[in-house]
């Protein structure tokens, strides 16, 4: 017979990803029999995130708890606020970052789990002590955990006539359809 599994928030494993992002592992693959993974993601003001990418084997969903986060939905960037939700099926392009001057907290859900805690811990390890990992190190980590960066439209859905508003680095333009691998990973996911 199965039994319920409880984990207190304070007991969740915590990964410090660089100096601006903390991810708490709420529901791990081992807890859910690999069915899903649930992570509490906190980003300080101006924290980088994940450039547009896709996963071939997993879907990913975002639920914003506090603050305003920029989410890429495959067609461009939009601002999401507390209570907003984005579901990303397999092979769909997405990304996120905190361009605001406030803390952002959101839940990130992966289905199936695919041991995404290994990815977040790998990022934390690569960025520990101010390290700046090489492009090759980042690509190797992403590919190990089914993450493939792509060129994607840089449209700003909040301001339709502005491209790249608020970006601190350029993003290549794409057609937003079939994902095309891109080998220039952003280091703060």
Short mmCIF file of C-alpha atoms in Angstrom, two decimals:
data_model
loop_
_atom_site.label_atom_id
_atom_site.label_comp_id
_atom_site.label_asym_id
_atom_site.label_seq_id
_atom_site.Cartn_x
_atom_site.Cartn_y
_atom_site.Cartn_z
CA UNK A 1 0.00 0.00 0.00
CA UNK A 2 1.24 3.48 -0.85
CA UNK A 3 1.41 6.30 1.64
CA UNK A 4 1.42 10.09 1.44
CA UNK A 5 4.71 11.98 1.55
CA UNK A 6 5.03 15.30 3.39
CA UNK A 7 7.96 17.71 3.09
CA UNK A 8 8.11 20.97 5.06
CA UNK A 9 9.23 24.00 3.04
CA UNK A 10 12.16 24.51 5.43
CA UNK A 11 13.33 20.94 4.76
CA UNK A 12 13.44 21.27 0.98
CA UNK A 13 16.86 21.01 -0.63
CA UNK A 14 17.95 24.45 -1.78
CA UNK A 15 20.26 25.24 -4.70
CA UNK A 16 21.86 28.69 -4.89
CA UNK A 17 22.26 29.40 -8.60
CA UNK A 18 24.80 32.20 -8.77
CA UNK A 19 24.05 35.14 -6.49
CA UNK A 20 20.58 36.04 -7.76
CA UNK A 21 18.54 32.83 -7.92
CA UNK A 22 17.50 30.19 -5.39
CA UNK A 23 15.62 27.03 -6.32
CA UNK A 24 14.01 24.84 -3.67
CA UNK A 25 13.33 21.22 -4.62
CA UNK A 26 9.76 20.68 -3.41
CA UNK A 27 8.74 17.45 -5.18
CA UNK A 28 11.60 15.35 -6.50
CA UNK A 29 11.45 12.56 -9.07
CA UNK A 30 11.99 10.03 -6.27
CA UNK A 31 9.02 11.48 -4.33
CA UNK A 32 6.57 11.34 -7.26
CA UNK A 33 7.79 8.11 -8.85
CA UNK A 34 9.08 10.29 -11.69
CA UNK A 35 5.61 11.59 -12.59
CA UNK A 36 6.43 15.28 -12.01
CA UNK A 37 8.93 17.62 -10.40
CA UNK A 38 7.97 20.80 -8.51
CA UNK A 39 10.42 23.62 -7.78
CA UNK A 40 10.05 26.95 -5.97
CA UNK A 41 12.17 29.44 -7.93
CA UNK A 42 13.14 32.82 -6.39
CA UNK A 43 14.87 35.46 -8.49
CA UNK A 44 16.31 38.70 -7.15
CA UNK A 45 15.74 41.94 -9.11
CA UNK A 46 17.45 41.83 -12.48
CA UNK A 47 18.24 38.10 -12.25
CA UNK A 48 18.92 36.37 -15.52
CA UNK A 49 16.97 33.26 -16.32
CA UNK A 50 16.72 30.86 -19.22
CA UNK A 51 17.09 32.05 -22.79
CA UNK A 52 14.55 30.56 -25.22
CA UNK A 53 14.85 26.78 -25.30
CA UNK A 54 12.76 23.62 -25.51
CA UNK A 55 12.65 20.14 -23.98
CA UNK A 56 11.95 17.14 -26.20
CA UNK A 57 10.74 14.76 -23.46
CA UNK A 58 9.07 16.95 -20.84
CA UNK A 59 6.46 19.65 -20.48
CA UNK A 60 7.12 22.62 -18.19
CA UNK A 61 4.69 24.95 -16.46
CA UNK A 62 5.18 28.23 -14.60
CA UNK A 63 2.89 29.67 -11.92
CA UNK A 64 3.88 33.14 -10.69
CA UNK A 65 3.53 33.64 -6.92
CA UNK A 66 4.97 37.15 -6.44
CA UNK A 67 6.49 39.88 -8.56
CA UNK A 68 6.64 40.31 -12.32
CA UNK A 69 8.62 37.90 -14.46
CA UNK A 70 9.24 38.06 -18.20
CA UNK A 71 8.18 34.82 -19.88
CA UNK A 72 8.88 33.82 -23.46
CA UNK A 73 5.97 31.88 -24.97
CA UNK A 74 7.66 30.90 -28.22
CA UNK A 75 6.36 33.98 -30.04
CA UNK A 76 7.92 36.65 -27.82
CA UNK A 77 8.29 38.04 -24.32
CA UNK A 78 5.41 39.04 -22.03
CA UNK A 79 5.15 40.15 -18.42
CA UNK A 80 3.54 37.66 -16.06
CA UNK A 81 2.31 38.66 -12.60
CA UNK A 82 1.15 36.85 -9.47
CA UNK A 83 -1.53 34.32 -10.42
CA UNK A 84 -0.46 34.07 -14.08
CA UNK A 85 0.29 30.64 -15.53
CA UNK A 86 2.18 29.41 -18.60
CA UNK A 87 2.08 25.78 -19.76
CA UNK A 88 4.75 24.65 -22.23
CA UNK A 89 4.26 21.28 -23.94
CA UNK A 90 7.14 19.15 -25.20
CA UNK A 91 9.11 20.76 -28.04
CA UNK A 92 7.60 24.23 -27.41
CA UNK A 93 9.98 27.18 -27.06
CA UNK A 94 9.98 29.11 -23.78
CA UNK A 95 12.23 31.15 -21.50
CA UNK A 96 12.16 33.44 -18.46
CA UNK A 97 14.03 36.24 -16.66
CA UNK A 98 13.45 38.91 -14.02
CA UNK A 99 13.83 42.36 -15.57
CA UNK A 100 12.00 44.04 -12.68
CA UNK A 101 13.32 45.77 -9.58
CA UNK A 102 11.43 43.33 -7.30
CA UNK A 103 11.80 39.76 -6.12
CA UNK A 104 10.06 37.17 -8.30
CA UNK A 105 8.84 33.86 -6.91
CA UNK A 106 7.26 31.17 -9.05
CA UNK A 107 6.57 27.48 -9.10
CA UNK A 108 8.06 25.48 -11.96
CA UNK A 109 6.53 22.08 -12.72
CA UNK A 110 8.08 19.44 -14.97
CA UNK A 111 6.09 16.47 -16.29
CA UNK A 112 7.54 13.88 -16.15
CA UNK A 113 10.16 14.79 -13.55
CA UNK A 114 13.22 13.78 -15.64
CA UNK A 115 15.36 14.45 -12.54
CA UNK A 116 15.41 18.22 -13.17
CA UNK A 117 16.86 18.63 -9.67
CA UNK A 118 20.09 17.34 -11.22
CA UNK A 119 20.00 20.18 -13.72
CA UNK A 120 19.41 22.88 -11.08
CA UNK A 121 22.11 21.41 -8.82
CA UNK A 122 24.46 21.21 -11.80
CA UNK A 123 23.87 24.92 -12.50
CA UNK A 124 24.51 25.76 -8.86
CA UNK A 125 27.77 23.78 -8.94
CA UNK A 126 28.93 25.40 -12.20
CA UNK A 127 28.23 28.91 -10.86
CA UNK A 128 29.53 28.35 -7.30
CA UNK A 129 32.05 30.81 -5.87
CA UNK A 130 31.60 33.26 -8.74
CA UNK A 131 32.70 30.75 -11.40
CA UNK A 132 31.89 31.58 -15.02
CA UNK A 133 31.42 28.27 -16.79
CA UNK A 134 32.50 27.83 -20.40
CA UNK A 135 29.99 27.52 -23.19
CA UNK A 136 30.98 23.87 -23.55
CA UNK A 137 30.25 23.18 -19.86
CA UNK A 138 26.83 24.84 -20.10
CA UNK A 139 25.89 23.02 -23.31
CA UNK A 140 26.96 19.68 -21.81
CA UNK A 141 24.78 20.27 -18.73
CA UNK A 142 21.78 21.38 -20.79
CA UNK A 143 22.01 18.46 -23.22
CA UNK A 144 22.33 15.97 -20.34
CA UNK A 145 18.96 17.22 -19.01
CA UNK A 146 17.06 17.61 -22.32
CA UNK A 147 17.41 21.38 -22.69
CA UNK A 148 18.07 22.79 -26.17
CA UNK A 149 18.52 26.53 -26.74
CA UNK A 150 17.09 28.04 -29.92
CA UNK A 151 16.80 31.24 -31.85
CA UNK A 152 13.37 32.71 -31.14
CA UNK A 153 11.42 35.92 -31.85
CA UNK A 154 12.44 38.82 -29.62
CA UNK A 155 9.01 40.47 -29.85
CA UNK A 156 7.76 42.33 -26.78
CA UNK A 157 4.06 41.43 -26.43
CA UNK A 158 3.53 44.11 -23.77
CA UNK A 159 4.73 46.78 -26.24
CA UNK A 160 4.10 45.30 -29.71
CA UNK A 161 6.20 47.86 -31.58
CA UNK A 162 9.27 47.45 -29.38
CA UNK A 163 11.72 44.60 -29.92
CA UNK A 164 14.11 43.65 -27.16
CA UNK A 165 12.77 46.17 -24.62
CA UNK A 166 14.60 45.94 -21.33
CA UNK A 167 17.16 43.38 -22.53
CA UNK A 168 20.72 43.66 -21.34
CA UNK A 169 21.93 41.51 -24.23
CA UNK A 170 20.73 40.88 -27.77
CA UNK A 171 18.62 37.87 -28.66
CA UNK A 172 18.65 36.51 -32.20
CA UNK A 173 15.43 36.59 -34.17
CA UNK A 174 13.75 33.42 -35.40
CA UNK A 175 10.49 32.37 -36.96
CA UNK A 176 9.01 30.86 -33.76
CA UNK A 177 8.12 27.58 -35.45
CA UNK A 178 10.35 24.52 -35.54
CA UNK A 179 13.07 24.71 -32.84
CA UNK A 180 16.59 25.10 -34.16
CA UNK A 181 19.45 24.34 -31.72
CA UNK A 182 21.45 27.40 -30.67
CA UNK A 183 24.83 27.08 -28.99
CA UNK A 184 25.06 30.34 -26.98
CA UNK A 185 23.70 29.44 -23.54
CA UNK A 186 22.77 32.00 -20.92
CA UNK A 187 24.38 31.00 -17.62
CA UNK A 188 21.60 31.87 -15.13
CA UNK A 189 18.67 29.46 -15.44
#
